[in-house]
Every structure is written in C-alpha cells, then in structure tokens.
XYZ file of C-alpha atoms in Angstrom:
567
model
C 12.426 63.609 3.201
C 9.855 66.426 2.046
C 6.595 66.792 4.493
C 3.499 67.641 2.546
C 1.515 70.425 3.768
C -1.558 69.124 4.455
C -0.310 65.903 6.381
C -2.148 64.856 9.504
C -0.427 65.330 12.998
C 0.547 62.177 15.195
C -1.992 63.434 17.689
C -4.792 64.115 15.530
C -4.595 60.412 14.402
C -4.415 58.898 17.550
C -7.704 60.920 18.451
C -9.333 60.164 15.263
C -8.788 56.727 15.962
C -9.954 56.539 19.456
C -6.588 55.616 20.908
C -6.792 59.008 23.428
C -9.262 61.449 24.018
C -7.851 65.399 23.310
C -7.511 65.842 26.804
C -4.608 63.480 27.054
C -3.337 64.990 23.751
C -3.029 68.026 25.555
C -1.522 66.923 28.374
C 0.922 64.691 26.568
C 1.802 67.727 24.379
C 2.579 69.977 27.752
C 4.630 67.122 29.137
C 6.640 66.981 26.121
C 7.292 71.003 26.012
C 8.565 70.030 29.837
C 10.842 67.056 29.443
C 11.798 67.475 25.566
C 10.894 64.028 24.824
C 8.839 63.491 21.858
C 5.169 63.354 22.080
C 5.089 59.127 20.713
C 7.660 59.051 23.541
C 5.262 61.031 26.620
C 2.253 58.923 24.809
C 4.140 55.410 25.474
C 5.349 56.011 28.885
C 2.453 57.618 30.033
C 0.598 54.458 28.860
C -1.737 55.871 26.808
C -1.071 53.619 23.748
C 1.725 51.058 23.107
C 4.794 51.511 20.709
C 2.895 49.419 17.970
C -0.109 52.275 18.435
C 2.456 54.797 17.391
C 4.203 52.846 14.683
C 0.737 52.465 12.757
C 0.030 56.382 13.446
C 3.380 57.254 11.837
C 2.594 54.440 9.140
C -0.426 56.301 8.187
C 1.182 59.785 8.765
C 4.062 59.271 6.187
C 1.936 57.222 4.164
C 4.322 54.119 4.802
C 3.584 50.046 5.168
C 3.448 49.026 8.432
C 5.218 46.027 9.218
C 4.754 43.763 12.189
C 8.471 42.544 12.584
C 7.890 39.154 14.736
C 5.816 37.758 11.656
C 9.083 38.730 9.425
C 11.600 35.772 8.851
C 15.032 37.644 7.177
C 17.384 36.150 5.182
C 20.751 36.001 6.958
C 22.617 37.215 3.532
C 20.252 40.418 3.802
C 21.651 41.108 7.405
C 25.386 40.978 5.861
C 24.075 43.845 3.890
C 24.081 46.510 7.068
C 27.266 46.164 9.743
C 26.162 45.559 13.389
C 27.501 49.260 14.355
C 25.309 50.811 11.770
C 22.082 49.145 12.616
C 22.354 49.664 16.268
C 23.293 53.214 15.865
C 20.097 53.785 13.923
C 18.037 50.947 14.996
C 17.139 50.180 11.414
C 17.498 46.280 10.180
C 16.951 45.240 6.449
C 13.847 42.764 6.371
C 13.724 41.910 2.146
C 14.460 43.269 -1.726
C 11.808 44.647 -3.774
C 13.103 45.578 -7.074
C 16.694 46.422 -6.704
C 15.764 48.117 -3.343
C 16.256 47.586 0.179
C 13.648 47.663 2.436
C 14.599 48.596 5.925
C 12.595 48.570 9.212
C 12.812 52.058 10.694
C 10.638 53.831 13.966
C 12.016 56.843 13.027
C 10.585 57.575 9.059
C 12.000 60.851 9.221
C 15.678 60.092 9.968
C 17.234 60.847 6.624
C 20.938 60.392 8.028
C 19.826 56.743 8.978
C 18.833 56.403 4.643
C 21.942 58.036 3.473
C 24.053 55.216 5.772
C 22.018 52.355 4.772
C 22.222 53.713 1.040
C 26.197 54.082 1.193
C 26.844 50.595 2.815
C 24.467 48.532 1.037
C 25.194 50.288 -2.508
C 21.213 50.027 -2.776
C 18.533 52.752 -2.868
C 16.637 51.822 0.091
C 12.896 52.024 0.809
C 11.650 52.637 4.620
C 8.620 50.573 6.703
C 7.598 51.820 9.843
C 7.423 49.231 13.238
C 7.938 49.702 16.568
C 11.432 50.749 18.439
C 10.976 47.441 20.824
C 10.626 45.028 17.860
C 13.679 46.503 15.699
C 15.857 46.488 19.141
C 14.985 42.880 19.503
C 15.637 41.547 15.577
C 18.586 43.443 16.067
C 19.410 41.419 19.181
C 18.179 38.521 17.442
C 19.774 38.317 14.264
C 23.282 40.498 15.064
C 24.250 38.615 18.686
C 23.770 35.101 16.851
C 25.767 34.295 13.544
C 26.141 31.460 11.578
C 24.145 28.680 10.615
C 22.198 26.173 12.888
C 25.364 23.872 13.947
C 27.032 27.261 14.683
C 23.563 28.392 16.826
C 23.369 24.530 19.015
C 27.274 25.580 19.670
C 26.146 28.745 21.134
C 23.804 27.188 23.045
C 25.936 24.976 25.062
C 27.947 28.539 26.330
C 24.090 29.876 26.654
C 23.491 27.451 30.030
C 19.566 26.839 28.823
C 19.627 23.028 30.006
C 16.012 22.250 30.518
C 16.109 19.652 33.865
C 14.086 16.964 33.345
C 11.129 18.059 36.361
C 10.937 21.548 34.845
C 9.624 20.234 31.428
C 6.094 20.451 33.092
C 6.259 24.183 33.952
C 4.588 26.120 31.432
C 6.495 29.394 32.731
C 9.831 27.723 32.183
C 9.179 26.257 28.879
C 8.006 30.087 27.861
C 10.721 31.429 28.734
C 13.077 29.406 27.300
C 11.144 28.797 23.903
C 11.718 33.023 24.034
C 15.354 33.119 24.265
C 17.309 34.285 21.090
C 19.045 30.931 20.151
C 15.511 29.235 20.335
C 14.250 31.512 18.074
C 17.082 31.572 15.584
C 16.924 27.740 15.468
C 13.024 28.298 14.169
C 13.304 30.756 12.257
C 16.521 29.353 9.948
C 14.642 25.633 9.952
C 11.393 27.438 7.923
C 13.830 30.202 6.355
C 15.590 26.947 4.825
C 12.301 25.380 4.353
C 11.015 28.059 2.079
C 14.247 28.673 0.290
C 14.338 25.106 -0.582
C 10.600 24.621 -1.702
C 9.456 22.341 1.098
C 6.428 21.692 1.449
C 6.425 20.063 5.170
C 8.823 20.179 8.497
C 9.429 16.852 10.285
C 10.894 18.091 14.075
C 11.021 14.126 15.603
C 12.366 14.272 18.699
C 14.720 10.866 19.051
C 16.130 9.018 21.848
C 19.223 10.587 21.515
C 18.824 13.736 18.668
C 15.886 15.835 17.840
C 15.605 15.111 13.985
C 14.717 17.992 11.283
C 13.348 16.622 7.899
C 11.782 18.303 5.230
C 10.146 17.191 2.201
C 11.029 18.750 -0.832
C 9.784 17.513 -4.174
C 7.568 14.547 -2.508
C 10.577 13.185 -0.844
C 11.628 13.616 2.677
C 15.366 14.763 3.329
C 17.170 15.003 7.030
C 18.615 18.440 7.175
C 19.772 18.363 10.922
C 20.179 16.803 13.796
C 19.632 19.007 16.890
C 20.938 18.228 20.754
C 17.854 16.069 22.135
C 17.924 18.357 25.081
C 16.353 21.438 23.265
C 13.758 19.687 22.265
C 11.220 20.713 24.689
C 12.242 24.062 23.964
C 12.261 23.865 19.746
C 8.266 22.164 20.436
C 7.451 25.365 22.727
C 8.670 27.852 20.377
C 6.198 26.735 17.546
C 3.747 25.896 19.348
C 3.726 29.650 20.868
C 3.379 30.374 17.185
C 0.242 28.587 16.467
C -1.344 29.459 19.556
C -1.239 26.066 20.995
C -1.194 24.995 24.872
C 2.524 24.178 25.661
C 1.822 22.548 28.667
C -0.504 19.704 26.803
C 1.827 17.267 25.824
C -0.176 14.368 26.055
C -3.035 14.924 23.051
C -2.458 15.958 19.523
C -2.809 19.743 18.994
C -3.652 21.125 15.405
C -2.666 25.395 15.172
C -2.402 27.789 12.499
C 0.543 31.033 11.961
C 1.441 33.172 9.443
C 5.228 34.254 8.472
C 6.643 36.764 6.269
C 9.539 35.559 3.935
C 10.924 38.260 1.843
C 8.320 39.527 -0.283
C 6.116 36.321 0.528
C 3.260 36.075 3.032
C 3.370 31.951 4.021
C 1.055 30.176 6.069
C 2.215 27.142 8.035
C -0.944 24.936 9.351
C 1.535 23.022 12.257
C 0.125 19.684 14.088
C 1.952 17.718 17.294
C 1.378 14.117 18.157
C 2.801 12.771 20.974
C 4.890 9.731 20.106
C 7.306 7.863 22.856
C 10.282 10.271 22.617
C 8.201 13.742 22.924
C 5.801 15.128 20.947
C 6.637 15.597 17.261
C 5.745 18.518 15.166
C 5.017 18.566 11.406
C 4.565 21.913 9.660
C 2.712 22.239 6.146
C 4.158 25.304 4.515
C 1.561 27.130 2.077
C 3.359 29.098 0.381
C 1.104 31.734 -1.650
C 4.030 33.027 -4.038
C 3.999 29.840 -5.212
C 0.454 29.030 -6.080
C 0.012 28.197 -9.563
C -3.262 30.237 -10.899
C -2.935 29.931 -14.614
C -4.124 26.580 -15.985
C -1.396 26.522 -18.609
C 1.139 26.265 -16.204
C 0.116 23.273 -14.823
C 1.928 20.705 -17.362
C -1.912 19.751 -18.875
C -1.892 18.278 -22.195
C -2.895 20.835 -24.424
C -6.358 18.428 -25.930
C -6.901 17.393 -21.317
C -6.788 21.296 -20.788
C -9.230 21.747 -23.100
C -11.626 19.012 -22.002
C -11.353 20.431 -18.455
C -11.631 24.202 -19.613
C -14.786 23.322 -21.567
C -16.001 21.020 -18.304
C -15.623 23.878 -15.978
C -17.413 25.907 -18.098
C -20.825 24.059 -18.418
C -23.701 25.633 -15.936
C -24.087 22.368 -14.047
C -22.719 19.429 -13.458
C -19.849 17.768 -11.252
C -16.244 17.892 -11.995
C -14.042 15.799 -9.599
C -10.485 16.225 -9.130
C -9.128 12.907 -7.836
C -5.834 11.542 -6.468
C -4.120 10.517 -3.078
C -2.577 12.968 -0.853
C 0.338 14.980 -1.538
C -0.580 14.414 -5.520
C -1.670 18.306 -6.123
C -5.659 18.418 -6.218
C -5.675 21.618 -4.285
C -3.118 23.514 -6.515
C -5.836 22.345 -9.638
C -9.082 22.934 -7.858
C -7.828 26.801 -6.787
C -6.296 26.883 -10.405
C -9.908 25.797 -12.322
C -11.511 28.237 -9.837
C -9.815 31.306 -10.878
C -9.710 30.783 -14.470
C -14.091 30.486 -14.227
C -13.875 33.566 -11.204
C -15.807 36.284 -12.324
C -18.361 38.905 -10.680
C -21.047 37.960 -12.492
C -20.677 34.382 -10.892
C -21.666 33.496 -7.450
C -19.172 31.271 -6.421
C -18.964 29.713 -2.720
C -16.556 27.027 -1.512
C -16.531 25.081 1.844
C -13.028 23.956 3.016
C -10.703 22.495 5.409
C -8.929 24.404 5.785
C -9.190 27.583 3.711
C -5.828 27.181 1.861
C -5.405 30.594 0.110
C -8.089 33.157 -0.376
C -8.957 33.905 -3.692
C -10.332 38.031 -4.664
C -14.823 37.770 -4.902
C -15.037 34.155 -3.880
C -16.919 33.151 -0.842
C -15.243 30.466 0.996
C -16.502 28.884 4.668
C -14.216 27.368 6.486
C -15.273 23.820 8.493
C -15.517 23.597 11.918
C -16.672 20.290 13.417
C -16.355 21.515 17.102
C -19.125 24.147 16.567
C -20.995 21.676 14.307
C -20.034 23.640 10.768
C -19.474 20.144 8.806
C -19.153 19.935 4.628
C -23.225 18.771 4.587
C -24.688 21.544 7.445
C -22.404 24.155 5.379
C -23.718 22.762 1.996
C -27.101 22.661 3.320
C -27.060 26.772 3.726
C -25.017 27.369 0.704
C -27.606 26.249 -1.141
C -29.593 29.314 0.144
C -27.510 31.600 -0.966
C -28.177 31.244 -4.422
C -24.725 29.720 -5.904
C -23.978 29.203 -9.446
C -20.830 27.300 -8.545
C -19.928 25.303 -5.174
C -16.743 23.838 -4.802
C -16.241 21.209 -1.805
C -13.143 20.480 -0.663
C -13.433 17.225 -0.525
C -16.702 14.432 -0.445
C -15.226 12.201 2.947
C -18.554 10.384 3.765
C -22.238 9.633 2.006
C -24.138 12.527 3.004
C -21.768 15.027 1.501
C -21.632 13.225 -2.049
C -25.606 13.036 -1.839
C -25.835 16.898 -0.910
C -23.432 17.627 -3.852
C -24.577 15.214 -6.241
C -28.316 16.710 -5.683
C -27.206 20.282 -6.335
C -24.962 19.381 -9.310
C -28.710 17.776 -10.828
C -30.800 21.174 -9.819
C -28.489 23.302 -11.866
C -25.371 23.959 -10.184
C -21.809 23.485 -11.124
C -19.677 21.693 -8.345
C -16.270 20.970 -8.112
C -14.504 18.553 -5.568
C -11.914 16.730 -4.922
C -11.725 12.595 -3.658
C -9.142 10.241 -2.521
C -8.583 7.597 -5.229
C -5.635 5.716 -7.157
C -6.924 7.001 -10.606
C -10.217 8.535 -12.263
C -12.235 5.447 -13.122
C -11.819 4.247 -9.500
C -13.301 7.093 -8.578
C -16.663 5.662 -10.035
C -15.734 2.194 -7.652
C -15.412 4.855 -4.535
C -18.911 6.250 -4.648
C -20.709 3.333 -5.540
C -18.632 2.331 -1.851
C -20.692 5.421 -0.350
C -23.912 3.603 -1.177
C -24.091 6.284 -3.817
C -26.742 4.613 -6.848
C -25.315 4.462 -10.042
C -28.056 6.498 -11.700
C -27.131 9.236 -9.467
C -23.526 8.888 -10.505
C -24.106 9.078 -13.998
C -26.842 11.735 -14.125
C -24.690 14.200 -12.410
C -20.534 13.542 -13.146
C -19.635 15.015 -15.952
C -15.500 14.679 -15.941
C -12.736 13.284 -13.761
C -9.750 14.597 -13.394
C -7.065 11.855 -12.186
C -3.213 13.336 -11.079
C -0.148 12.875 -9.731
C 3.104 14.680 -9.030
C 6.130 13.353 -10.893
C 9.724 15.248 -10.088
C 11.546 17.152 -12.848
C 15.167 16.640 -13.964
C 17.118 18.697 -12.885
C 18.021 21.593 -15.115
C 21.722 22.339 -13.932
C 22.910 18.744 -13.938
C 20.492 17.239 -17.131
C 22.483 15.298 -19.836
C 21.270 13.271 -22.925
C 21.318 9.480 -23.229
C 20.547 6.705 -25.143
C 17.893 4.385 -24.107
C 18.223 0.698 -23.644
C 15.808 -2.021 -25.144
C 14.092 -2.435 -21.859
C 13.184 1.184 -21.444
C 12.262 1.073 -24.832
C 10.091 -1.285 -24.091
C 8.503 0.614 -21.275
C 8.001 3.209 -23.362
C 5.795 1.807 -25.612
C 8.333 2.166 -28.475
C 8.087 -0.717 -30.933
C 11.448 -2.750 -32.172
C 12.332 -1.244 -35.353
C 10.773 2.319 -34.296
C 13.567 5.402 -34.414
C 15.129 5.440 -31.050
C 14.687 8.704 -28.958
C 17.271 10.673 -27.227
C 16.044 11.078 -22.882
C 17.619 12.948 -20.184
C 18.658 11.768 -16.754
C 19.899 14.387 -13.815
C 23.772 13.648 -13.225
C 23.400 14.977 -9.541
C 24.727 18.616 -7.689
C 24.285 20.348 -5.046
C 21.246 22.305 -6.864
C 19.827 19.236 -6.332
C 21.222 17.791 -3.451
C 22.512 15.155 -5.868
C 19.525 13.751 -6.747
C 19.166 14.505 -10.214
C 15.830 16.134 -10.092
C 14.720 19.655 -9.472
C 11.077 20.865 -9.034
C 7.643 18.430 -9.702
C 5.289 19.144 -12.320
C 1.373 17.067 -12.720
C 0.627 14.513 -15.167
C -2.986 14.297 -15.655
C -6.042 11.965 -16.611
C -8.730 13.047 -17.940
C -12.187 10.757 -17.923
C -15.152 12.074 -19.776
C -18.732 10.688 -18.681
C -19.664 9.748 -22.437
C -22.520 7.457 -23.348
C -20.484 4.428 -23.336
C -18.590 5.090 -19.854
C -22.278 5.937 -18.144
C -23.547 2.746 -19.554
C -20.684 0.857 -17.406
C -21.332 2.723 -14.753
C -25.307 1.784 -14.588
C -24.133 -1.669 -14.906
C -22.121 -1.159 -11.474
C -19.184 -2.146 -13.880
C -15.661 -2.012 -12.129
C -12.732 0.676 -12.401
C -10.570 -1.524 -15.022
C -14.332 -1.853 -17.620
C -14.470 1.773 -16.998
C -11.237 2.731 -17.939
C -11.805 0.249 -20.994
C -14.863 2.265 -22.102
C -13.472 5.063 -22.243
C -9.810 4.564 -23.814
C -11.939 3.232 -26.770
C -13.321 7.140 -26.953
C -9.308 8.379 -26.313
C -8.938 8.075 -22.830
C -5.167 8.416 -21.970
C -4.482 7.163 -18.584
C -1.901 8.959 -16.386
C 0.684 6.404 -17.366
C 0.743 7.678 -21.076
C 0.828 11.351 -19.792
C 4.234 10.214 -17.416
C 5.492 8.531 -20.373
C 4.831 11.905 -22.826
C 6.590 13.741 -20.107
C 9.883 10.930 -20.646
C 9.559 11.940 -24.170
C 9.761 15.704 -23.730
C 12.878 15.575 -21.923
C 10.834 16.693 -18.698
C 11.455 13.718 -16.328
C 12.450 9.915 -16.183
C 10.768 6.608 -16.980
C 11.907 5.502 -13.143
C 9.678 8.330 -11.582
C 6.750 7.708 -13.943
C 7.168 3.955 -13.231
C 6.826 4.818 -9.553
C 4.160 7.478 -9.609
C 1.933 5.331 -11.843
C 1.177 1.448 -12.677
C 0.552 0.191 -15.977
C -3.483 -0.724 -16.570
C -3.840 -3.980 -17.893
C-alpha cells in the first residue's frame, strides 16, 4: 500500500485532536525507541488514549472508514469466506460486500500480507476498515468458536454450564455477565440477522412456561421461528436490553430503549420495548430498516389518477393532507415518501415525531418527549415561530393537537399528518369525536389519504387460474362479462409456503370537494361521506384491492381481509 507524502503522523493527530499533549508524544515516542513496541502500542498501555482512540487516528491517517465492530451484525456465509487460521493469524474478519468486494476489519491498514491472504482465499478484491485490535479479537472469538445455527448455539450452551439459579436472576452483576458471554450474543445477533434477512418488521422474544418463544412478523403476519431453552431467558432479555440502554435489574415496569445495528451495507434501527407478563418480561423489537424505505412515490403501488391527486395535494401552499389507517397499515412509509418528493431548500419544512423514524437530508424534525414536557401541541406551539412553510405531525392523538394544526393549516401553512381510522371518510367521524366543529374541518382538509397493506403473491411459486362464479362475483365482474385469468402462490420455501412474498399499499383517496364539505357541515356520517364523494369518482380501498386481483399482484382472499365492502 503506497504512503502519500504529505500524510499526517499518528502523533500529530492525536495532538491535534486533544487526545495528548506533545509532551506525552514525546515521551511515548522515547519509550517506543526503548521497548520496540509501536507508538499506538506505548500510547494504549501507557493509558493515554484507548485502542478505539487509535483506530480513528489511523482511520483518518490512511484516509479509511472507521467501523465500530459491536454495532456490526455479519452474515455467517461471509465468515465461511476467511478460514479460522487465517483470521486469527492476521486478526482481520470480513464484516459485508460492497460491489464485488470484501470488506474486512483490519487494526493494522498497512499489513499488505494480511490483503494478499484474504484476496487469495476469498477469490475477492478486498477493501480494508480500520477498528480496534480488542473488538476484531473478540468477533473473532465470537463468530469462529461458535458455528452453526441457533439449535446448534442452545446445544453449545448446555456444554457452556451458564445455568442461571433461580435467586441469582436479581443480581444485576450476574445477569451482565452472562448476557456478555459469546453464546448469548450469537443467539441475538442470528435472531435480528434472520430478522433482517427475512424482511421482518418486529421480534416477539415471549418467554413461556416451559420455552422462550421467538416470533417475527414478516409481511403483517407473525411466524414462530424458534423455540429457545426457558432457562436462558433471563439472559436473551439482558442481552438486548444492554443494547438499548435499559435497566436490567427492573423487571417489574415496562421499559421502552432505542439501538442501532449494522447489517451488511445497512444501518437499522431497532426501537425495543419489555412488558412484564406472568412468565418474565417479554421483549418486542421494531426493526427500521432504512435500506428499505421507499422514497419515490411511484413505488408505492398508487394508482396512477390517486398519485396524481396526492402529488397535486401536497403541492398546494396550505392546507391539511391526512394520511389515515390503523397500525401496521404503512402511513409512515407514505408520509416520509410525500415529504421527500415536496423537500427542497427553498422550503422550510419542520416535523414533530414519535419517534423520529429516519432522518431525511434539510428537514427539521423534533422529536417528542413527554417526560421533559416536549408534547405534539408545546412543540407545535414553537414551530410556529420558526416560520414553516410545511409542518408535518406525526400523528393528531387528542383535541388540542388537531386544533393547533387545523389553525396553522387556515393561516397559510401546509400540514401533513397521519390518524388512526378504518378508512378516509371516517376520518371526518374521528374529529368531529375530538369536539373538532365541522366548519373547522371543512375550511382546512383538503385530501385524505386512506391505506392498507395487502401481501403479494409470491413470485417463485405464482401460477394462473381460472376463477369461479363466486369470486367472480366478488370481483365485481358481471355474468356474461369475459372471464379473467388470476394468480394464486402454490407455496415454497421462498415463502415459507405461504404463497405470498412481499406487501405492497392499496390506497383511497378522498378529495374535500363542494359536495363532500357540504356533508361534512351537516355533521353527516362516514357511509354519506363516502356517498358524496364516489358520485365525484371516489374509489374506496376495496376497488383499489380488487384492481390489484386484476393485475395479477395479489388475491381476492387478502383484499377480502384487508378491506370490507361499503354498502
């Protein structure tokens, strides 16, 4: 590896950046002369600065990322890639691929011999990061001294002798200890390896009377993917709760915590919650995966004449747009979506959330905090101040916030929130519940935006059939009418038998026209709303489900289920 010229010494950065004053340079540099050992070396055991303070120097010396290894979760097919003898003897391990190329943890960025191995037994041109000595000795430890899947990892433990007794469960030091051990780990780290790698978007660990259950949900439904020993519970629960920070010696409230993991090439944040239940305490992880998120509004399965409406709603330089649904039906993915595609620096855009999902380039966003007293009104209150064009809310929860909103959507602001409802004329119903007056309502909504999540059929298993007369039916198809050919998912292990792959939106979108604001001055309900406005073209979400059927995208059964018919 070629040294430019003019590249800064190890020292020199360490001074510049206040880690040690040039004294101790000096005398670190003398020791070195004495001993032989290299001056990072002297540095560390001299205690000047830690092995992660000289990682970062050589980072910036060689002009290399810096990695911090115990946020890294590696795929165990990457670790087949370098033997056991070879990574030891170098202390390098392989964290991810980035085009056609290896990337390998290193301490040592200058150890060509160590690239030329890795390049030979891999067959891949490999590209160095710089961390610490400690941290590559311990993945190494980690993912080399335990092989095999999670069954093979439980086995392990039952040679490993890491029995928690039933009065130690209330020592904090025992429970960290344990929760550090390599199996422990492992466990962890496959369950939200698998997670990702599957497209979950949530972790059940629910500890049983006899097993400790793992569940995941992928595609809105939730799947059991193991069952663990019962008796490493308390030690699974530790382990992620050292991740987000929480107290593992409170077992008896609910604890909310927040970490950050690096899969591959993808930086995922997992918002983790435990509530104690009469077995243990059970953990649920929400996996926000940012590789994932969905910024371009074409690609999220709108109707081409709905993405219009909603393009031209976003638009307008005031006004409320609402993007409605129950949980779990996508109104985050949309409202994040809608915000980029209006995101500009000539905009002054400011959201208040909670939480702050995924942070988006120029955009303000606040984060709520009740315990300090930062609430969606107090934080809508000040934004208000600071001279917004747009505001989005994450979501109106009580009176007060839909007042604050509705007033700055009427003084020339655009603002864009989300609301629990069934569908988008019930949405109306909903803040007329707040106490909110109609007048209000229709002076300042100018779309809703109803949707839910419908699974996909499954690509690798999808076959053509014939519909029957009661399907037919369902569709909307008259007797007599040509009969179209639909697609069902056969089943296979792609996925897990279940003949669907994937979930895309189906959408509703409600316009506030003249004849839909005249229903809602009347105080008229959800079903003479949706009336109104189907005689201006309103398609409901059913029709979108059942133009999905038609494109050979999903089944009748899942629309059935995601949406009911309007009568």
């Amino acid at each position: 590896m070629a040294i430019g010229k003019q590249r800064k010494r190890i020292g020199e950065i360490l001074v510049d950046s206040g880690l040690i004053t040039n004294a101790k340079l000096e005398q670190a540099i003398e020791e070195g002369k004495r001993t032989g050992l290299r001056l990072g070396n002297v540095l560390v055991d001299s205690g000047y600065v830690s092995e992660e303070d000289i990682s970062r120097a050589l980072s910036e010396q060689f002009k290399m990322p810096y990695v911090l290894l115990s946020n890294v979760i590696i795929d165990p097919d990457l670790i087949k890639l370098i033997p056991e003898v070879i990574a030891r003897k170098h202390k390098i391990i392989p964290i991810t691929i980035e085009e056609d190329r290896l990337v390998v943890a290193t301490f040592d960025p200058l150890n060509v011999f160590a690239m030329d191995d890795i390049r030979k037994v891999s067959g891949k041109d490999v590209k160095p990061v710089v961390c610490s000595e400690n941290s590559i000795q311990q993945a190494i430890d980690q993912h080399y001294s335990v092989k095999g899947d999670i069954d093979d990892i439980v086995m392990k433990l039952d040679t490993a002798d890491i029995d928690l007794m039933t009065d130690e469960e209330d020592v904090p030091e025992v429970l960290e200890k344990i929760a550090g051990e390599t199996p422990i780990i492992k466990i962890v780290n496959m369950i939200i390896f698998q997670a990702i790698r599957d497209k979950a978007s949530d972790i059940h660990i629910e500890p049983q009377e006899d097993v400790l259950r793992v569940r995941m949900r992928i595609d809105g439904i939730l799947h059991e993917i193991s069952k663990l020993p019962r008796r490493i519970h308390p030690a699974i629960l530790s382990r992620i709760k050292i991740l987000g920070n929480l107290d593992i010696a409170e077992k008896r409230i609910s604890q909310d915590g927040r970490f950050q993991m690096q899969v591959g090439t993808s930086d995922v944040d997992i918002r983790l919650s435990t509530l104690p239940t009469i077995f243990g305490e059970k953990a649920v992880m929400r996996i926000l995966d940012k590789s994932t998120m969905m910024l371009n509004i074409s690609d999220l399965g709108i109707e081409e004449e709905s993405k219009n409406t909603i393009v031209n709603m976003v638009q307008k330089p005031y006004g409320m747009v609402l993007i409605t649904g129950p949980t779990g039906s996508g109104k985050t993915t949309t409202v994040y979506t809608v915000l980029n595609k209006i995101n500009s620096l000539s905009k002054n855009i400011v959201t208040v959330e909670d939480p702050v999902e995924y942070q988006l380039n120029i955009i303000n966003q606040v984060q709520v905090n009740p315990k300090v007293g930062v609430t969606f009104a107090d934080s809508l209150r000040t934004i208000l101040r600071q001279d917004p064009d747009i505001i989005m809310i994450g979501e109106i929860r009580d009176k007060e916030t839909a007042e604050i909103a509705i007033n700055a959507a009427l003084t020339g602001h655009l603002v864009i929130s989300t609301l629990h409802t069934n569908d988008a004329a019930g949405t109306i119903s909903r803040l007329l519940d707040m106490e909110i007056e109609p007048f209000l309502i229709s002076s300042s909504i100018i779309c809703v935006v109803g949707q839910r999540l419908i699974r996909k059929i499954c690509n690798s298993c999808k076959v053509p059939f014939t519909p029957d007369n009661l399907l037919l039916r369902n569709l909307g198809i008259p007797p007599g009418s040509p009969v179209p050919t639909l697609y069902k998912g056969e089943g296979c292990k792609n996925c897990r038998d279940t003949g669907y792959k994937g979930r895309v939106g189906i959408y509703e979108v409600l316009s506030i026209n003249d004849a839909v604001r005249h229903e809602i001055l009347q105080r008229a309900d959800s079903s003479t709303i949706r009336t109104a406005a189907m005689q201006k073209g309103f398609r409901s979400l059913r029709d979108a489900g059942v133009a999905k059927v038609l494109e050979g995208v999903t089944t009748m059964e899942e629309v059935m289920q995601a949406t009911q018919e309007q009568v």
